[in-house]
Tab-separated table of C-alpha atoms and ligand atoms in Angstrom:
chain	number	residue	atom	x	y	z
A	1	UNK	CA	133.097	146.639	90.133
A	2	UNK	CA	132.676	143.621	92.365
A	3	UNK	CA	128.688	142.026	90.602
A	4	UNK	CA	128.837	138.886	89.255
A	5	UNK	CA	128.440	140.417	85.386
A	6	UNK	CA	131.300	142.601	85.804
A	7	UNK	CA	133.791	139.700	87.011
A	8	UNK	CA	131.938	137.557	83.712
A	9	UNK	CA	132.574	140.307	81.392
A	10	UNK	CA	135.105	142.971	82.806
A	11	UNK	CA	134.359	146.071	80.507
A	12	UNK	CA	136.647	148.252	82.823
A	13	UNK	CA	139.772	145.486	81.939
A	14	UNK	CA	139.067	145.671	78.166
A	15	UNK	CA	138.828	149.106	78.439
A	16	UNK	CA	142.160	150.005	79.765
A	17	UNK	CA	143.370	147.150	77.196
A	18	UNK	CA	142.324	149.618	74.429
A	19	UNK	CA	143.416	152.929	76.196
A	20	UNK	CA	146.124	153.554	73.941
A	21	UNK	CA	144.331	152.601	70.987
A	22	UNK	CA	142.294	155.313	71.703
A	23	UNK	CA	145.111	158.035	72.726
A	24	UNK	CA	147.139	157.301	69.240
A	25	UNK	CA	143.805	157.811	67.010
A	26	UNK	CA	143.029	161.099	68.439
A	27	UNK	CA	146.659	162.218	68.214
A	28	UNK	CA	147.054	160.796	64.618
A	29	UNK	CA	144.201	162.576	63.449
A	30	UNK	CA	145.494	166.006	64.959
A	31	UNK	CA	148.733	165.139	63.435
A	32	UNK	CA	147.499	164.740	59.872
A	33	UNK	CA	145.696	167.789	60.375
A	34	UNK	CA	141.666	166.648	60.343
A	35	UNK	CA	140.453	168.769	62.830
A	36	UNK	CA	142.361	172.196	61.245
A	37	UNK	CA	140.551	171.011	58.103
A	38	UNK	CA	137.326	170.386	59.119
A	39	UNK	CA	137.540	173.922	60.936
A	40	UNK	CA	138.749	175.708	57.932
A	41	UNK	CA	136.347	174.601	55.506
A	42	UNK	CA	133.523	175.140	57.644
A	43	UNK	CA	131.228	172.551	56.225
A	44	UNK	CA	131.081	168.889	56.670
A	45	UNK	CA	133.326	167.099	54.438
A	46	UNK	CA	133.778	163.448	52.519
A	47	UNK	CA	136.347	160.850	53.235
A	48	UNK	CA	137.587	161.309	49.402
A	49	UNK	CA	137.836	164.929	49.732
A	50	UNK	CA	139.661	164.761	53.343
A	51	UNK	CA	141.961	161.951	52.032
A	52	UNK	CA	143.037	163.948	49.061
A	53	UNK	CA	143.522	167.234	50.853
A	54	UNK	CA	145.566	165.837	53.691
A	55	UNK	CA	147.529	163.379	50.992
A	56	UNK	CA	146.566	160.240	52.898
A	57	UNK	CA	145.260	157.189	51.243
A	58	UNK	CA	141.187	157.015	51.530
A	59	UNK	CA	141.419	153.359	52.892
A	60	UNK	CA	143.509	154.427	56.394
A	61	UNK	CA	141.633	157.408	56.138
A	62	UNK	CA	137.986	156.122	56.076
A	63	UNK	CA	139.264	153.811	59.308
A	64	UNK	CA	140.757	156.832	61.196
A	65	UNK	CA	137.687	159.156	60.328
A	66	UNK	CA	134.939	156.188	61.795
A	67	UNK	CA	136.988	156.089	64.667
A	68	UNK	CA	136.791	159.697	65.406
A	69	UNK	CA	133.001	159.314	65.107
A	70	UNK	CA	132.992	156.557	67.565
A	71	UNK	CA	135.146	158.387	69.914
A	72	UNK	CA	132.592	161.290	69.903
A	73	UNK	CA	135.565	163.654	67.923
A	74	UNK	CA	133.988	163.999	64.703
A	75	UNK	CA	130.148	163.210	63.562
A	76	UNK	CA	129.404	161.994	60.520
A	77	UNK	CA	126.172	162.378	58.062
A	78	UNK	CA	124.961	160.341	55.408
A	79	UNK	CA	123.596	162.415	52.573
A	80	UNK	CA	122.703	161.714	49.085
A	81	UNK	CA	126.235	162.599	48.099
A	82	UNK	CA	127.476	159.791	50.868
A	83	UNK	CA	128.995	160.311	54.272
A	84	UNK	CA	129.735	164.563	55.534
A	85	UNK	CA	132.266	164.520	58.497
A	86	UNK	CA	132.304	167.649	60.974
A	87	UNK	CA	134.313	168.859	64.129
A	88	UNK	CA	132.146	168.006	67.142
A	89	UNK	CA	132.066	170.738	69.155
A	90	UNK	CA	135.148	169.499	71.477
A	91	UNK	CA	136.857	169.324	68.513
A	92	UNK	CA	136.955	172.334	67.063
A	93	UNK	CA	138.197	173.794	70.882
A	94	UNK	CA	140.676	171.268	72.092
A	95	UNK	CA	141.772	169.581	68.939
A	96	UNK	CA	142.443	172.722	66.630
A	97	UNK	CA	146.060	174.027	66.370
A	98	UNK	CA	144.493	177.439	65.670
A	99	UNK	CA	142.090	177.608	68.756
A	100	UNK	CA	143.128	179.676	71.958
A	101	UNK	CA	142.443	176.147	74.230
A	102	UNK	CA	144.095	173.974	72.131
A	103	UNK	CA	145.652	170.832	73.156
A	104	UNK	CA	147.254	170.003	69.897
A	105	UNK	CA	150.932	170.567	71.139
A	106	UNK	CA	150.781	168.762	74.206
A	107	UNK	CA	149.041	166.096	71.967
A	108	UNK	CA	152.145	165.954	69.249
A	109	UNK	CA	154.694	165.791	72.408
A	110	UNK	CA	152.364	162.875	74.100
A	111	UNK	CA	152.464	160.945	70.403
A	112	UNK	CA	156.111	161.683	69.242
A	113	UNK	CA	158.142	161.549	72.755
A	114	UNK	CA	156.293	160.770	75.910
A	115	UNK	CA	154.855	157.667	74.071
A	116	UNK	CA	158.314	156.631	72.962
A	117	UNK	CA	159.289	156.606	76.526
A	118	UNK	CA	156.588	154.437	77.920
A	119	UNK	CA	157.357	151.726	75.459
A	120	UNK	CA	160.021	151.368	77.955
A	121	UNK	CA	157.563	151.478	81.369
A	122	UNK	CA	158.714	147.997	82.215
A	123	UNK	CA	162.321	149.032	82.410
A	124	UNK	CA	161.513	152.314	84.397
A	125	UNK	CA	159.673	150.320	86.925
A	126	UNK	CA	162.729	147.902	87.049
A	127	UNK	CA	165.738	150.006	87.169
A	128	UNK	CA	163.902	153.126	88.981
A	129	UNK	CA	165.158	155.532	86.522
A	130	UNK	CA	164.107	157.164	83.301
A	131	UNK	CA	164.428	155.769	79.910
A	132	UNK	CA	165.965	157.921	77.617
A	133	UNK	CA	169.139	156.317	76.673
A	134	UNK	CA	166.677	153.225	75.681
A	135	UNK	CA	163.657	155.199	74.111
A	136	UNK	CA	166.532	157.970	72.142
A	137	UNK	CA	169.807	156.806	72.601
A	138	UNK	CA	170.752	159.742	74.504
A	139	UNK	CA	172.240	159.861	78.202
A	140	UNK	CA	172.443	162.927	80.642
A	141	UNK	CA	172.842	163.361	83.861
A	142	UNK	CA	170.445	166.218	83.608
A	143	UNK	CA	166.952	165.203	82.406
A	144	UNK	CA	166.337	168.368	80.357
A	145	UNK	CA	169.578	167.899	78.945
A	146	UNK	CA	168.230	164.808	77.112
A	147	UNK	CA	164.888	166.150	76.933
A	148	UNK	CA	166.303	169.224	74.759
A	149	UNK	CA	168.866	167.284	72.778
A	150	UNK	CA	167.419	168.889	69.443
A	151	UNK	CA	165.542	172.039	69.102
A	152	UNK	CA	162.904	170.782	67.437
A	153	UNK	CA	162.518	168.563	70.529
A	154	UNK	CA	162.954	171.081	72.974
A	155	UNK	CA	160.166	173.534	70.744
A	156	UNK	CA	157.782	170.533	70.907
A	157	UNK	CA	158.337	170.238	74.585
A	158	UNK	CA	158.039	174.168	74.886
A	159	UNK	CA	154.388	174.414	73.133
A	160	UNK	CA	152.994	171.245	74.985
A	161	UNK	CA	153.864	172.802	78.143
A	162	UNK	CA	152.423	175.814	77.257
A	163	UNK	CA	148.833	174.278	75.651
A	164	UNK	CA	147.656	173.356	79.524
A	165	UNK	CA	147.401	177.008	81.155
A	166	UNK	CA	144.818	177.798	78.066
A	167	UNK	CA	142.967	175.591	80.379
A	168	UNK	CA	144.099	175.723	84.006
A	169	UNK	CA	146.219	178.890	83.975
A	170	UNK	CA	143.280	181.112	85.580
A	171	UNK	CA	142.582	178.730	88.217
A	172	UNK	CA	145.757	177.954	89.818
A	173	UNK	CA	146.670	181.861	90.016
A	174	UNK	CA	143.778	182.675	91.098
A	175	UNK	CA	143.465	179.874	94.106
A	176	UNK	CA	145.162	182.507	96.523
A	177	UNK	CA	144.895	186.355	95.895
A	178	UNK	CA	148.413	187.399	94.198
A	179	UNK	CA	147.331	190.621	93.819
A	180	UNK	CA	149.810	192.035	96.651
A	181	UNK	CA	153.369	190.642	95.013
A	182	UNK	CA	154.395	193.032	92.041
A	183	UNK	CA	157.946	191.440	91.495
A	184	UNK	CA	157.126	187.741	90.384
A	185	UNK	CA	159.996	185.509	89.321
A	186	UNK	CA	158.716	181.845	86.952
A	187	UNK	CA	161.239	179.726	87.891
A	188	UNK	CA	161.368	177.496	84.715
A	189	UNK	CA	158.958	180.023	83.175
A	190	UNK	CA	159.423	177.085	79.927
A	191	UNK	CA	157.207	179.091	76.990
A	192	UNK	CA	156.021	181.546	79.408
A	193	UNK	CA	152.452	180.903	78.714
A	194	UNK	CA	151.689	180.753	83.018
A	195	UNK	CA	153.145	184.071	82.824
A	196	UNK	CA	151.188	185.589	80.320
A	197	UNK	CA	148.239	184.548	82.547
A	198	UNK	CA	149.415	186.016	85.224
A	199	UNK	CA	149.673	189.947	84.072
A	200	UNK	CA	146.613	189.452	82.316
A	201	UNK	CA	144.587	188.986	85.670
A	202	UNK	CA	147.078	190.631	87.781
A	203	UNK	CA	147.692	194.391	86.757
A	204	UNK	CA	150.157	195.502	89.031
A	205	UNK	CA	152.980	192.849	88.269
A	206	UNK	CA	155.640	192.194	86.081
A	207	UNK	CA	156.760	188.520	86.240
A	208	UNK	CA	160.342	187.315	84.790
A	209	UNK	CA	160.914	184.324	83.538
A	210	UNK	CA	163.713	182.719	84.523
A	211	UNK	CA	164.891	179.398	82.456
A	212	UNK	CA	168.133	178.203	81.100
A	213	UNK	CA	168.990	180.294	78.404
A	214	UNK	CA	168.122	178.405	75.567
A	215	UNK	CA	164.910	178.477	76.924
A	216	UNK	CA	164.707	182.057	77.413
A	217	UNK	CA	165.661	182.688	73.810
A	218	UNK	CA	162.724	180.323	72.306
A	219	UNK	CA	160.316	181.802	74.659
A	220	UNK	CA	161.516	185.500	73.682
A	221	UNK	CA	161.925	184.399	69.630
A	222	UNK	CA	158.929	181.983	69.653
A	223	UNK	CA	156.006	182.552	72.561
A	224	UNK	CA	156.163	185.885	73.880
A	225	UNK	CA	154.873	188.852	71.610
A	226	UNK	CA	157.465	191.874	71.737
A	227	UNK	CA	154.345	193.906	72.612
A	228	UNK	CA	154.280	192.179	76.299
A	229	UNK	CA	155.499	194.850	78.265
A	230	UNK	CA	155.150	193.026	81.369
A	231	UNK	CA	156.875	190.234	81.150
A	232	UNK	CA	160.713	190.464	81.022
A	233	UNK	CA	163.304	187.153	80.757
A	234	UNK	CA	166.252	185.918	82.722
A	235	UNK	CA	168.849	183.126	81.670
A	236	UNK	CA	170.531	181.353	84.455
A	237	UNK	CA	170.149	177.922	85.835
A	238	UNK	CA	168.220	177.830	88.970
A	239	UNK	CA	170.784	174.847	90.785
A	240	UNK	CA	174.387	177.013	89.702
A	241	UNK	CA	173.386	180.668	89.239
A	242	UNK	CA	171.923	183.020	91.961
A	243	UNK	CA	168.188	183.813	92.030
A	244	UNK	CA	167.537	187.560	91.927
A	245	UNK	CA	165.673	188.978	95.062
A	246	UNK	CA	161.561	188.689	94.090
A	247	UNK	CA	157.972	189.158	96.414
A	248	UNK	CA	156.912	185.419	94.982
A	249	UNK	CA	158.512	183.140	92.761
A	250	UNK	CA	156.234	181.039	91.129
A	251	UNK	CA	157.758	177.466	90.310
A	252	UNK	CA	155.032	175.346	87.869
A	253	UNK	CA	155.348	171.853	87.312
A	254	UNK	CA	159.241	172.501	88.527
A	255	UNK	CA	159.444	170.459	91.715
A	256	UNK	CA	157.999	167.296	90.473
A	257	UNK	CA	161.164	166.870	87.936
A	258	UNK	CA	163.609	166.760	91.062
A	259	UNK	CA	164.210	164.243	93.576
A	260	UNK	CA	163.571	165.736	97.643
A	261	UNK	CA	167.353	166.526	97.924
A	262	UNK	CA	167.378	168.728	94.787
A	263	UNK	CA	163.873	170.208	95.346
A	264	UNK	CA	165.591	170.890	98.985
A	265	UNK	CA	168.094	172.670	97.287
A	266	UNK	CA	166.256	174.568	94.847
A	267	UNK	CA	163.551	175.861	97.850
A	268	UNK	CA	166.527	176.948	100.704
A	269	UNK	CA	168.008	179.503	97.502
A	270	UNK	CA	164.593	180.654	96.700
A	271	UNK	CA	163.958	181.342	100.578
A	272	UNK	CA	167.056	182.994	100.560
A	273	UNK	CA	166.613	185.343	97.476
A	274	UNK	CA	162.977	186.114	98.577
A	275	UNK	CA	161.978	189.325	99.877
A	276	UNK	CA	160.917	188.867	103.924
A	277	UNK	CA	157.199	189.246	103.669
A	278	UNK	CA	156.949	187.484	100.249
A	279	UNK	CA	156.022	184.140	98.901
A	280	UNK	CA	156.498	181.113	96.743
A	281	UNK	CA	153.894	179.459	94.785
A	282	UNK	CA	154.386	176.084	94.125
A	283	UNK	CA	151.766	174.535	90.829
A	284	UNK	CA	151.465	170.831	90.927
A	285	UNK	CA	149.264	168.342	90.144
A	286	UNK	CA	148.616	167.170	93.975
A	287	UNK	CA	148.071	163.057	94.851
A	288	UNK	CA	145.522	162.230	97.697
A	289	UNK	CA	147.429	162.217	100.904
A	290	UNK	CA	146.859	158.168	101.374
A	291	UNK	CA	147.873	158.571	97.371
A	292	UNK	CA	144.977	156.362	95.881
A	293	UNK	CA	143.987	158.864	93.408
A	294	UNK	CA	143.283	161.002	91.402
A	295	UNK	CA	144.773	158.215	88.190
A	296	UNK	CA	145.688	161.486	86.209
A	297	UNK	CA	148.327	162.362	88.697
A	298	UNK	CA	149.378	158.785	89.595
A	299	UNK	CA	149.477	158.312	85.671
A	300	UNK	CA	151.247	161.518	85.768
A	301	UNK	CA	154.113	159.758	88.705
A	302	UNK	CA	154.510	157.311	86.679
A	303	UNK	CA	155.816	159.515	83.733
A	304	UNK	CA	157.674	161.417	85.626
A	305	UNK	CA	159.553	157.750	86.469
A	306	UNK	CA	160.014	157.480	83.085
A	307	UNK	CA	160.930	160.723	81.999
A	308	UNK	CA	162.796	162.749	84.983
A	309	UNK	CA	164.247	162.420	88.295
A	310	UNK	CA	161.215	163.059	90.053
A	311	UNK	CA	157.366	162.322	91.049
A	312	UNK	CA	154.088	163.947	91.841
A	313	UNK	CA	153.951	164.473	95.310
A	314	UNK	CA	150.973	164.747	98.134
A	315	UNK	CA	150.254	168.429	99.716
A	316	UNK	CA	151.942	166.378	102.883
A	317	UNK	CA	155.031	166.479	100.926
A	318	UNK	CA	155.136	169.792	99.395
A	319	UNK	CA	154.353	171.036	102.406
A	320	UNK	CA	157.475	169.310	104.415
A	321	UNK	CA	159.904	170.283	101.689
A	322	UNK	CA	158.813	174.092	101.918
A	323	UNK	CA	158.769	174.500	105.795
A	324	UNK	CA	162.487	171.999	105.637
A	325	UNK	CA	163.561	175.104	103.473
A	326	UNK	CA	162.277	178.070	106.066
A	327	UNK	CA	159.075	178.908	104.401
A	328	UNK	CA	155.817	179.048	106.839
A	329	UNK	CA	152.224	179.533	106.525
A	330	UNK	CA	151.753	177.129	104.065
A	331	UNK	CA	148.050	176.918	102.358
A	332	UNK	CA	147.168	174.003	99.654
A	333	UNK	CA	143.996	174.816	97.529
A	334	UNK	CA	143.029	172.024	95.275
A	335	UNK	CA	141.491	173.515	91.722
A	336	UNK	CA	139.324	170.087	90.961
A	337	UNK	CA	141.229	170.604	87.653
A	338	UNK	CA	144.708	168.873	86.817
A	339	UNK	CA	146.783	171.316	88.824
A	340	UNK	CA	146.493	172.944	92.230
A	341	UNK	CA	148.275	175.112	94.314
A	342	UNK	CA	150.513	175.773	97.319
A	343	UNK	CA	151.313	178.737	98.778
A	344	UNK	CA	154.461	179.480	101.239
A	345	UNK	CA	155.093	182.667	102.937
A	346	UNK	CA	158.975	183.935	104.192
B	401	SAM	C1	158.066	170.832	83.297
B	401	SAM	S1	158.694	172.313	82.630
B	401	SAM	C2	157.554	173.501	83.307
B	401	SAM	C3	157.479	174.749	82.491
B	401	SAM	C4	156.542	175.830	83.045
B	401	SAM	N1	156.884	176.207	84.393
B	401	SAM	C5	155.109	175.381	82.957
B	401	SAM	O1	154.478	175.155	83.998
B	401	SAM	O2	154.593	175.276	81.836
B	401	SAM	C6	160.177	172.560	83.560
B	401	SAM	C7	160.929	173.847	83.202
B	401	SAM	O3	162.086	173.951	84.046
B	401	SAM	C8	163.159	174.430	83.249
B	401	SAM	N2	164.435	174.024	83.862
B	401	SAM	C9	164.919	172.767	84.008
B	401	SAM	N3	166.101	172.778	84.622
B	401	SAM	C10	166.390	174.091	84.876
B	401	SAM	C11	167.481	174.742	85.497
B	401	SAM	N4	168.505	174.047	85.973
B	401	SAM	N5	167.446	176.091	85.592
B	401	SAM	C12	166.393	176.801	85.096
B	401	SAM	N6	165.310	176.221	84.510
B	401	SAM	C13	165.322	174.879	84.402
B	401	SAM	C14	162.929	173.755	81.917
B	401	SAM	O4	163.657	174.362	80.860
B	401	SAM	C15	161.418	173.886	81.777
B	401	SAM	O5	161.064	175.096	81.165
């Protein structure tokens, strides 16, 4: 920014203008199922052919597929027979339901919920507080209370939670060496997909997920395969019920739901239930210390405004709340990817 053509025509402001525009085609075409389509049939298909498969009219559809082409999701050729559409490459990865890195789930929560919520960003920003009584009627003192007030909901929340470690799994349990704790407790294990990554690079461990027992039973019924020998499950709720003694508990994307005095809270029973010598591993998505970046994470604070009781934090302040609670030794390794990790010893 700053030359005089920028300030006379201000790309980056008509950009984030369009932003959503851009978010809801890419999530309407995973809902209505183009990508899985494209990917099944293997060749390139027409609009009348993907209109009449998916049950859409050919009119929105024609719109929606140009878009995609435009947004570098789909390309399109024009034969003799009129115009082929194909997966791009991304595509068939990241936008498949069916591919191990998909991000279709987390797309479906981001279009059905999360965007829901932000319709009411002006009134988070006002009132400090999250908007679910606005964006769902629904009130709760507990944020995942509202958040799982169907179990369709709390399934949709389950999956999208799960589509990231396809992604970033290897990288934040692999920032420090784990291979020394064999008794790992995932504190709000969720879907359990972080812990599926974990045995798989770490032979030696079994890690139990710990959630709140509805939890547990989707992630038992739904995510983990019986054949997971590894991996065992724990109901409780990490603020009322005790924490079972552990070498690290790994808490993902936990602490950023919580406000300090509940994070405080949650950290001083870990410390207590953890075995002298062990560890806790917190996974976050880490602001710059003078917090002017990176946007994913602020964007990321910002949902967390409208969504929980909590924010993103800097390594500064994961690092206070884990000494506050008796841990020591504390290491921060940024991933370059969307999440990094902390490490406290006991
Ligand atoms: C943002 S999700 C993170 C899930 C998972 N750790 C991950 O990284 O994909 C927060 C998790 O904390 C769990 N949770 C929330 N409150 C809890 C409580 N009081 N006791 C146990 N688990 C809780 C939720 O059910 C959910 O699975």
């Amino acid at each position: 920014m700053g030359s005089t053509e920028d300030l006379d025509y201000p790309q980056i402001i008509l950009q984030y203008n369009n932003g959503f525009l851009v978010s809801k085609v890419m999530f309407t075409a995973c809902e209505l199922g183009v990508f899985d389509l494209l990917l099944e049939s293997g060749d390139p298909l027409s609009l009348d052919v993907i209109a009449a498969r998916l049950g859409t009219s050919t009119t929105g559809m024609e719109r929606l597929l140009d878009a995609c082409v435009g947004l570098k999701l789909l390309s399109v050729e024009l034969t003799q027979k009129g115009a082929l559409y194909r997966n791009t490459e991304i595509s068939n990865i990241y936008l498949t339901k069916s591919s191990p890195k998909s991000q279709y789930h987390i797309m479906m929560y981001y279009s059905n919920t999360v965007y829901l919520c932000w319709h009411y960003l002006t009134d988070a920003v006002r009132e400090g507080r999250n908007q679910y009584e606005r964006a769902f009627g629904v009130s709760s003192k507990d944020p995942f209370g509202a958040m799982y007030r169907s179990e369709e909901e709390m399934l949709k929340f389950l999956a999208g939670q799960n589509s990231i470690w396809g992604i970033c799994g290897k990288d934040v349990l692999t920032a420090f060496d784990l291979s020394s704790f064999t008794r790992i407790y995932d504190l709000g294990g969720g879907g359990g997909a972080l812990a599926r990554e974990c045995v798989s690079l770490y032979p030696n461990c079994t890690v139990t997920i710990y959630d709140l027992p509805k939890v547990v039973q989707v992630a038992k019924d739904r995510f983990i395969p019986p054949e997971e020998q590894r991996i065992a499950f724990h109901e409780g709720d990490f603020f009322k019920d005790s924490i079972p003694e552990a070498d690290l508990y790994i808490l993902s994307k936990i602490l950023h739901d919580w406000d300090d005095d509940k994070c405080g809270q949650l950290l001083a029973k870990v410390h207590q239930a953890c075995r002298p010598g062990g560890g806790v591993l917190l996974v976050e998505s880490l602001l710059k210390e003078d917090r002017s970046g990176p946007i994913e994470t602020q964007l990321y604070s910002m949902n967390m405004l409208v969504q929980t009781e909590g924010k993103e934090r800097t390594p500064a302040e994961y690092s206070k709340l884990l000494v506050a609670a008796g841990f020591r030794e504390v290491q921060v390794k940024r991933t370059g990817k969307l999440y990094d990790a902390i490490l406290g010893r006991k």
